[in-house]
CSV table of C-alpha atoms in Angstrom, one decimal:
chain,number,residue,atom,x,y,z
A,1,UNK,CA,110.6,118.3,130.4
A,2,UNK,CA,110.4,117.8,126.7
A,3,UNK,CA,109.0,114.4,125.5
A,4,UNK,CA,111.0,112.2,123.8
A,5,UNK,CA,109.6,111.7,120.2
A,6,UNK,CA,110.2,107.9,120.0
A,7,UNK,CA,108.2,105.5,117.5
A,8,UNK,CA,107.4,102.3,116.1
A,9,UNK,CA,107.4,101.8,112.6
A,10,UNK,CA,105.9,98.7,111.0
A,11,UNK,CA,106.4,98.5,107.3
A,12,UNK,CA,103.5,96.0,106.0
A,13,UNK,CA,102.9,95.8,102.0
A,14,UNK,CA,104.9,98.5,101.3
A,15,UNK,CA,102.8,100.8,103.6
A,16,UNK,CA,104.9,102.5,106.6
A,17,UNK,CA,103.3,103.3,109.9
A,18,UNK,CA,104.2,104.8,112.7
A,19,UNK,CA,103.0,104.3,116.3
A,20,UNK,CA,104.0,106.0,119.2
A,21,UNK,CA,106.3,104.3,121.5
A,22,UNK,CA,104.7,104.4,124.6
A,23,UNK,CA,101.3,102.3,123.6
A,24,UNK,CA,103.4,99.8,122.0
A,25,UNK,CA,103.6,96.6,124.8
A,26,UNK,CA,106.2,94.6,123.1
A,27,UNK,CA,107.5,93.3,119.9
A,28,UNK,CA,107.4,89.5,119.0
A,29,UNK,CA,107.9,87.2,116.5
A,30,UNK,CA,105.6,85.7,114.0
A,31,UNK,CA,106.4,82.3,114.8
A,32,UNK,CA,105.3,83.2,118.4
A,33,UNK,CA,101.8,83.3,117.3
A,34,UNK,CA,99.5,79.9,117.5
A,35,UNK,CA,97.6,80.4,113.7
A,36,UNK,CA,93.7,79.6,113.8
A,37,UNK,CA,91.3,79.8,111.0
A,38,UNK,CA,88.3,82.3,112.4
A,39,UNK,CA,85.9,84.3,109.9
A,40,UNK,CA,86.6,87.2,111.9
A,41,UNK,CA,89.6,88.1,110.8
A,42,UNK,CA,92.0,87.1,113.5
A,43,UNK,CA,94.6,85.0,112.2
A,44,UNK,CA,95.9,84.1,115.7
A,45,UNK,CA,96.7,84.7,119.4
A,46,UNK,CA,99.7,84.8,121.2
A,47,UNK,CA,99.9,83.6,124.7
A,48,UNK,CA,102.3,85.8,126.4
A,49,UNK,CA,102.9,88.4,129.4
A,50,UNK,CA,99.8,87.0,131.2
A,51,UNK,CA,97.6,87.4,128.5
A,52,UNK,CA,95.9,86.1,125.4
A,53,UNK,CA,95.9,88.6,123.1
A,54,UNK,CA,94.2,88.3,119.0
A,55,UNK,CA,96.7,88.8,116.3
A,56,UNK,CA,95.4,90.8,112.9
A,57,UNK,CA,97.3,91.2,109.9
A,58,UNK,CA,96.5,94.3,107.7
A,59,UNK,CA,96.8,95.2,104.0
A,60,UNK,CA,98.3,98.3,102.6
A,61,UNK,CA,94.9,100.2,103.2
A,62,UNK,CA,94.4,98.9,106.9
A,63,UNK,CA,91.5,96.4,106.1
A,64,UNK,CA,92.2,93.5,107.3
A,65,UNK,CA,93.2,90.5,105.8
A,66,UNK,CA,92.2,86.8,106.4
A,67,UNK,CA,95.7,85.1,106.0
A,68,UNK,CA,99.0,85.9,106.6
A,69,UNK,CA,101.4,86.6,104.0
A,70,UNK,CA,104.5,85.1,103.8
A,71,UNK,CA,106.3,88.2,104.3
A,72,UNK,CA,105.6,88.9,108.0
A,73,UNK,CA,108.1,88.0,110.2
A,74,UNK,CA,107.0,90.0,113.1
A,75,UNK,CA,104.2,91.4,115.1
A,76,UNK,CA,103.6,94.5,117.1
A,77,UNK,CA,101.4,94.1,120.4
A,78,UNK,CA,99.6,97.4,121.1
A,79,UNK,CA,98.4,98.4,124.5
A,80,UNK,CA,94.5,98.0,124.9
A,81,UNK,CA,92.3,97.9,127.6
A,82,UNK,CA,90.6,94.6,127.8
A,83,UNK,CA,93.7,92.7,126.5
A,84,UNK,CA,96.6,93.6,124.1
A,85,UNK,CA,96.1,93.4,120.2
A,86,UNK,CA,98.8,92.3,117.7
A,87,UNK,CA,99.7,93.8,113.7
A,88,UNK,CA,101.8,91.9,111.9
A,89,UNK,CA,104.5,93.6,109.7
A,90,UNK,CA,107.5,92.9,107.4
A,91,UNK,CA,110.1,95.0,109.4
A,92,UNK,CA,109.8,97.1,112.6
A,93,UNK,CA,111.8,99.4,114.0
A,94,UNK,CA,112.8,101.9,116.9
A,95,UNK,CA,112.7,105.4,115.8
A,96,UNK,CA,113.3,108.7,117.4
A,97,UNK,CA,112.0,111.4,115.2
A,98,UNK,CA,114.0,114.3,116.5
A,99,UNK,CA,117.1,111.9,116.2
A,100,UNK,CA,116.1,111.4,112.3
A,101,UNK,CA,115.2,114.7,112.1
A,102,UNK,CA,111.6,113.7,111.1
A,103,UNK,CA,109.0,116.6,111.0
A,104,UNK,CA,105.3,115.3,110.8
A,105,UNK,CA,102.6,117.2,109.2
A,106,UNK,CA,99.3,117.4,110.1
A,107,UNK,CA,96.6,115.2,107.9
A,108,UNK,CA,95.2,118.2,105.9
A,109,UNK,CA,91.5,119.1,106.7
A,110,UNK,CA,90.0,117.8,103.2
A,111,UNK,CA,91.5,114.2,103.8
A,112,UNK,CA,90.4,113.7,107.1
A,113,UNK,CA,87.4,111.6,107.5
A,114,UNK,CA,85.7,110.5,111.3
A,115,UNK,CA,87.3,107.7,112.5
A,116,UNK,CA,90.2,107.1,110.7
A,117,UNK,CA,93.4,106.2,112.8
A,118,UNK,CA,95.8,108.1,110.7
A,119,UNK,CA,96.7,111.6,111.9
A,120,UNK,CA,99.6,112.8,110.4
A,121,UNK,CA,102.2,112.2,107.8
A,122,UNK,CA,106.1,112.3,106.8
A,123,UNK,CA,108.9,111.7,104.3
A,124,UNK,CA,110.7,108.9,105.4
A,125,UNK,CA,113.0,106.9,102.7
A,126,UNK,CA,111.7,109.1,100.0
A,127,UNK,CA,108.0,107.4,101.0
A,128,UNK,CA,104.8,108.7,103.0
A,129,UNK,CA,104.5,107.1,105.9
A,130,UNK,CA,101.2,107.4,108.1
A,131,UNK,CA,101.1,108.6,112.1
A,132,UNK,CA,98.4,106.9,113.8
A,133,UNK,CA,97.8,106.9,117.6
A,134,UNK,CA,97.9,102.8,118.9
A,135,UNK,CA,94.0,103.5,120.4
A,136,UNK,CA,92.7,104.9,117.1
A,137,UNK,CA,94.0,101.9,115.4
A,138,UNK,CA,92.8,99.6,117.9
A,139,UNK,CA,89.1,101.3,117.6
A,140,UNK,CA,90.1,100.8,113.7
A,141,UNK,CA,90.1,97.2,113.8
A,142,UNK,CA,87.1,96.8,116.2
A,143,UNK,CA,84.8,99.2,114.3
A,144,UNK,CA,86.5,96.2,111.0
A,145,UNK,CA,85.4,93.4,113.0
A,146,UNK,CA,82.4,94.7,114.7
A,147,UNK,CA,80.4,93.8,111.0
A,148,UNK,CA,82.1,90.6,110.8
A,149,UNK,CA,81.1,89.0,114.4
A,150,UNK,CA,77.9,90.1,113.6
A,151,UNK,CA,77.9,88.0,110.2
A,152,UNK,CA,79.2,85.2,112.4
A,153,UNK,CA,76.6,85.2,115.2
A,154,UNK,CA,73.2,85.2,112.2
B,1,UNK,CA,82.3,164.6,76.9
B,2,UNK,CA,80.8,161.2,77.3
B,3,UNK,CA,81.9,158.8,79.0
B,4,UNK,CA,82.4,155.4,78.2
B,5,UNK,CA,82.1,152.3,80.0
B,6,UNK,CA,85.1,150.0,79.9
B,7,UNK,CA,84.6,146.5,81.3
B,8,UNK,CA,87.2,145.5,83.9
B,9,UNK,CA,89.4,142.6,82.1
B,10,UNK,CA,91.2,140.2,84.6
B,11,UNK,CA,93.3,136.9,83.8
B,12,UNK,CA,92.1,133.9,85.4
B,13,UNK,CA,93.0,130.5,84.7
B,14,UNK,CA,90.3,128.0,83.4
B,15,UNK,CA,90.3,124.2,84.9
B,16,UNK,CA,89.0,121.3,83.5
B,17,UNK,CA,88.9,118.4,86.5
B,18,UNK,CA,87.4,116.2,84.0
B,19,UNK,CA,84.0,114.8,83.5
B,20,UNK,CA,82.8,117.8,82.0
B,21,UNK,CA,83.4,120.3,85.6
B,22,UNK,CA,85.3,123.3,84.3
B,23,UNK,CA,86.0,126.6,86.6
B,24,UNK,CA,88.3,129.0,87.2
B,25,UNK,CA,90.8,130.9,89.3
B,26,UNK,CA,92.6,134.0,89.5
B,27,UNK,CA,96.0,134.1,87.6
B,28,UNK,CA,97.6,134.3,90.7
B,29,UNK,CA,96.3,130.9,92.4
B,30,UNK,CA,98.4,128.8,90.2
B,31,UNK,CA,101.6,128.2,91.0
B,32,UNK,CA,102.6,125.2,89.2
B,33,UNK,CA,101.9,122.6,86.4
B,34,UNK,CA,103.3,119.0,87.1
B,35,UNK,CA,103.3,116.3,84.5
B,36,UNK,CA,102.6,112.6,86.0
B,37,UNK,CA,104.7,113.6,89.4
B,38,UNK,CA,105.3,110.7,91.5
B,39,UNK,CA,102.0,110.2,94.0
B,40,UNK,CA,101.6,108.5,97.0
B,41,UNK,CA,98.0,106.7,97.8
B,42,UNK,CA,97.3,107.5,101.7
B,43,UNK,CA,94.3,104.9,103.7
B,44,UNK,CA,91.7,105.7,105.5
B,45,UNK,CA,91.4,109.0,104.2
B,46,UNK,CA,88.6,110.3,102.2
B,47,UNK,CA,87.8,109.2,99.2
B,48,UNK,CA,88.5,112.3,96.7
B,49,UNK,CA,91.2,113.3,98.4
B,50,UNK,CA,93.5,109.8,99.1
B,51,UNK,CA,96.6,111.1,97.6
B,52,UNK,CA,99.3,113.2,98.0
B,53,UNK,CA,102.6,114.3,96.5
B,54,UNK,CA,105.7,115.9,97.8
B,55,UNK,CA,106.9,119.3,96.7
B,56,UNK,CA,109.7,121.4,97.9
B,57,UNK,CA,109.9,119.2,101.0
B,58,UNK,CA,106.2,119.8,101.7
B,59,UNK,CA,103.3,117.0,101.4
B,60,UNK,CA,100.8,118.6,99.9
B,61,UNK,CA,96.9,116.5,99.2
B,62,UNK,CA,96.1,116.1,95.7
B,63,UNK,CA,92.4,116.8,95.4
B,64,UNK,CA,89.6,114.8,92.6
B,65,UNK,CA,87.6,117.6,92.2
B,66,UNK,CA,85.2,115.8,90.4
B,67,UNK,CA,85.0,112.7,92.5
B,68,UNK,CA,84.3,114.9,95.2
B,69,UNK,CA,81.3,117.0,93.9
B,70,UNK,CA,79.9,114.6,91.8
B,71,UNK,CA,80.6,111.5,94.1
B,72,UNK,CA,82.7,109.4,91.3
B,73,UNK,CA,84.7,106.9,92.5
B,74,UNK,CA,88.7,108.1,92.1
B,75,UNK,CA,90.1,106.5,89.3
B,76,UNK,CA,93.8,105.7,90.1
B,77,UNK,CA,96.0,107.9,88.3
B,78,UNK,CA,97.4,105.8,85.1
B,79,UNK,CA,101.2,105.9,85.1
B,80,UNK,CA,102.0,108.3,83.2
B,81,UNK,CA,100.4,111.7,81.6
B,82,UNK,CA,98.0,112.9,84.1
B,83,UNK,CA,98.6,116.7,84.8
B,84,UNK,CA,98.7,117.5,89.0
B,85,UNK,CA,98.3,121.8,89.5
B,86,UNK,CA,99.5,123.1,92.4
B,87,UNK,CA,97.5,125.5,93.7
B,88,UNK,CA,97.7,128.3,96.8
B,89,UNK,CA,95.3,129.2,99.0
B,90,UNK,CA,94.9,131.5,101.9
B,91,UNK,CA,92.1,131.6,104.7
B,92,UNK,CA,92.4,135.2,105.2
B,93,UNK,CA,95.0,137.5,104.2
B,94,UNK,CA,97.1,137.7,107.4
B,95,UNK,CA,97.7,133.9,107.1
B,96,UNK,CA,100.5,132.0,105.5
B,97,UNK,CA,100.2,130.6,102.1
B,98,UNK,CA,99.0,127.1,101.9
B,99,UNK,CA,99.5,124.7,98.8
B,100,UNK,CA,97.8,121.9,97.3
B,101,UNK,CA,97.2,119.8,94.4
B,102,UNK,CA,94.4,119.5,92.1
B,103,UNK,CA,93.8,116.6,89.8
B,104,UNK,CA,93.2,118.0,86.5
B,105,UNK,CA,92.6,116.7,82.5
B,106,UNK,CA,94.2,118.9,81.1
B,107,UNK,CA,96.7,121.3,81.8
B,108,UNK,CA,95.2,125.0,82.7
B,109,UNK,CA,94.1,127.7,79.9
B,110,UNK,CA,95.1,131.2,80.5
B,111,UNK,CA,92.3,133.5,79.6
B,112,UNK,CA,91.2,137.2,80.0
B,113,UNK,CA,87.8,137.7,81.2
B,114,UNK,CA,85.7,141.3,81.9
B,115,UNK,CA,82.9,142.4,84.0
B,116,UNK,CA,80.2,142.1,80.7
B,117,UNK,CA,80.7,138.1,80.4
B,118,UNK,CA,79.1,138.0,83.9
B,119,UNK,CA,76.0,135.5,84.4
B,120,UNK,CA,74.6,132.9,86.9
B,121,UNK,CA,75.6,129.2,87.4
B,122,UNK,CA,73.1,127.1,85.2
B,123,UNK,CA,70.8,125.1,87.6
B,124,UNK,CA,72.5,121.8,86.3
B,125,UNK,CA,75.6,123.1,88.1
B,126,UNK,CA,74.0,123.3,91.3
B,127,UNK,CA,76.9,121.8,93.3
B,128,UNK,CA,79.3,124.5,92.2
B,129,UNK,CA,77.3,127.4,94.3
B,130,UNK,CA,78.8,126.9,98.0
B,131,UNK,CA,82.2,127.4,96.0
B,132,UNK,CA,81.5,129.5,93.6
B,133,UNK,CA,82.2,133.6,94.5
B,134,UNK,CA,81.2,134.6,91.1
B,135,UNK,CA,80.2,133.3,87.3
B,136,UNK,CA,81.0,134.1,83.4
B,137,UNK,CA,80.4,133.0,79.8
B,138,UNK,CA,82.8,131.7,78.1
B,139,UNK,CA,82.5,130.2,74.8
B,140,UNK,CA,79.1,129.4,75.8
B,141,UNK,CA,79.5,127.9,79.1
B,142,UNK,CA,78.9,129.0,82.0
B,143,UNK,CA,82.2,129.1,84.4
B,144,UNK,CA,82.3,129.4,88.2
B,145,UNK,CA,85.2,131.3,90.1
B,146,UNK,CA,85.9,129.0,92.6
B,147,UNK,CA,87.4,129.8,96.3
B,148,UNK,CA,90.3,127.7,96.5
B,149,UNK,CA,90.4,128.2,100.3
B,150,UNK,CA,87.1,127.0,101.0
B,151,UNK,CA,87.8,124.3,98.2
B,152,UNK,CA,90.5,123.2,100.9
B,153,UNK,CA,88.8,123.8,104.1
B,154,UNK,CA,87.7,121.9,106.7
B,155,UNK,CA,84.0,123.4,106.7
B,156,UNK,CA,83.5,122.2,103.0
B,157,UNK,CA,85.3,118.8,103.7
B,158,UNK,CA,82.5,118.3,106.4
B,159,UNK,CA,79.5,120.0,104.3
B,160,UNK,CA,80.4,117.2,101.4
B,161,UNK,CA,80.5,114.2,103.7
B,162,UNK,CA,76.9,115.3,104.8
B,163,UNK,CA,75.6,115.9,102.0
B,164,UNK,CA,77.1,112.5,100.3
């Protein structure tokens, strides 16, 4: 049976990302999230479906960034392992790329670098948005915070 | 009777990506000039290649040839004036055409070059050689023919990020 192309897209900054469906766990609200101040980048945690689970916010090149802008009004909780892991974005939204009639392209080889989450691209709205896989962006942000926890401990 | 020997003369395109890196390409591996097109900045990506524009409903990279061989850091295009060629490729001639864009300072010369302006790449100009299918004079300098697939390919993608 063919597989139903269905995404998430969070729109963040200006930058638009897509992530498939089926590692998305849910989609809250911002005001859902109890804000701490931590040095390692998370900028809160959400207490919800049985789990505590970090909240990150990301700039428009997926560092991450130490406060919440004003514009986030949401927050994506990807699946993960040990415990779920929320993004923040401005909009989100259900999308079904045949639906759309959204064709993504392969990353070209000479962009690709190890690591990187993002895995293909296409026009939406006359932009680029960015295809990543919810585990490569979740081994994103821990290879970003693996530095910073380390900074923290010495 | 004697014969005379008549130096092969083929057009080529010469390229300037800036910071003094010039080469060329044959006449037939440009397609297309474009004058400050709209580009979009991609993360995560690497570093002399973290662009890309779309053209004829294909999103083709736009390559820093310079930052990539001489490991600059990418200056962001300014907004307006900078000169994007579309180039095409192929990895072997039963494959499909590929595109892709080349950040350039100028917009490309045409020139006519023959067998007799042959010579090697100086030794200062080391990092053309793993592109570099052939080398002439002209005006002085020494000019690599470049391959534009392997430019684009994977396998020199991952020789540069082990070698930077």
């Amino acid at each position: 049976m063919e597989r139903i192309p269905l995404y998430v897209l969070l729109v963040f900054d200006g930058r638009y990302l897509f992530i498939p469906q089926e590692e998305v766990e849910s989609v809250e609200i911002i005001a859902d999230v109890q804000i701490t101040r931590s040095s390692t980048s998370v900028i809160g945690w959400f207490f919800g479906h049985g789990n505590e689970s970090p909240v990150f916010c990301l700039a428009k090149d997926l560092s991450l960034l130490s406060e919440i802008p004003k514009s986030r009004e949401y927050f994506v909780l990807l699946k993960n392992e040990q415990q779920p892991l929320g993004i923040t974005c401005d909009e989100v939204e259900n999308i079904n790329f045949k639906r759309e009639h959204l064709h993504p392209q392969e990353l070209h080889p000479v962009m690709r670098i190890v690591g990187s989450p993002v895995r293909q691209l296409l026009v939406y709205q006359e932009k680029i948005a960015c295809v990543c896989s919810g585990a490569a962006l979740v081994k994103h942000l821990n290879l970003q915070l693996e530095p910073l926890e380390q900074s923290e401990t010495t | 009777m004697i014969e005379e020997d008549v130096a092969e003369t083929s057009r080529a395109w010469l390229l300037d990506f800036g910071s003094g890196l010039q080469a060329a390409v044959g006449h037939h591996e440009m397609l297309q000039v474009l004058i400050s097109p709209t580009l979009f900045d991609i993360p995560c990506v690497s570093p002399y290649c973290n662009e890309v524009l779309i053209h004829e409903e294909r999103i083709l990279p736009v390559l820093d040839v310079s930052s990539m061989l001489l490991e600059k850091q990418q200056v962001t295009s300014p907004p307006t004036g900078y000169v994007i060629g579309i180039s095409l490729y192929q990895d072997d001639p039963t494959h499909p055409i590929h595109y892709g864009g080349l950040h350039l300072a100028t917009t490309p010369q045409s020139i006519y070059v023959s067998d007799n302006q042959a010579c090697d790449i100086l030794a200062h100009q080391e990092y053309w050689k793993p592109l570099a299918l052939s080398c002439f004079s002209h005006e002085g300098v020494a000019i690599p023919v470049i391959d534009m697939a392997y430019l684009f390919s994977e396998a020199f993608n991952t020789f540069i990020q082990s070698s930077h």
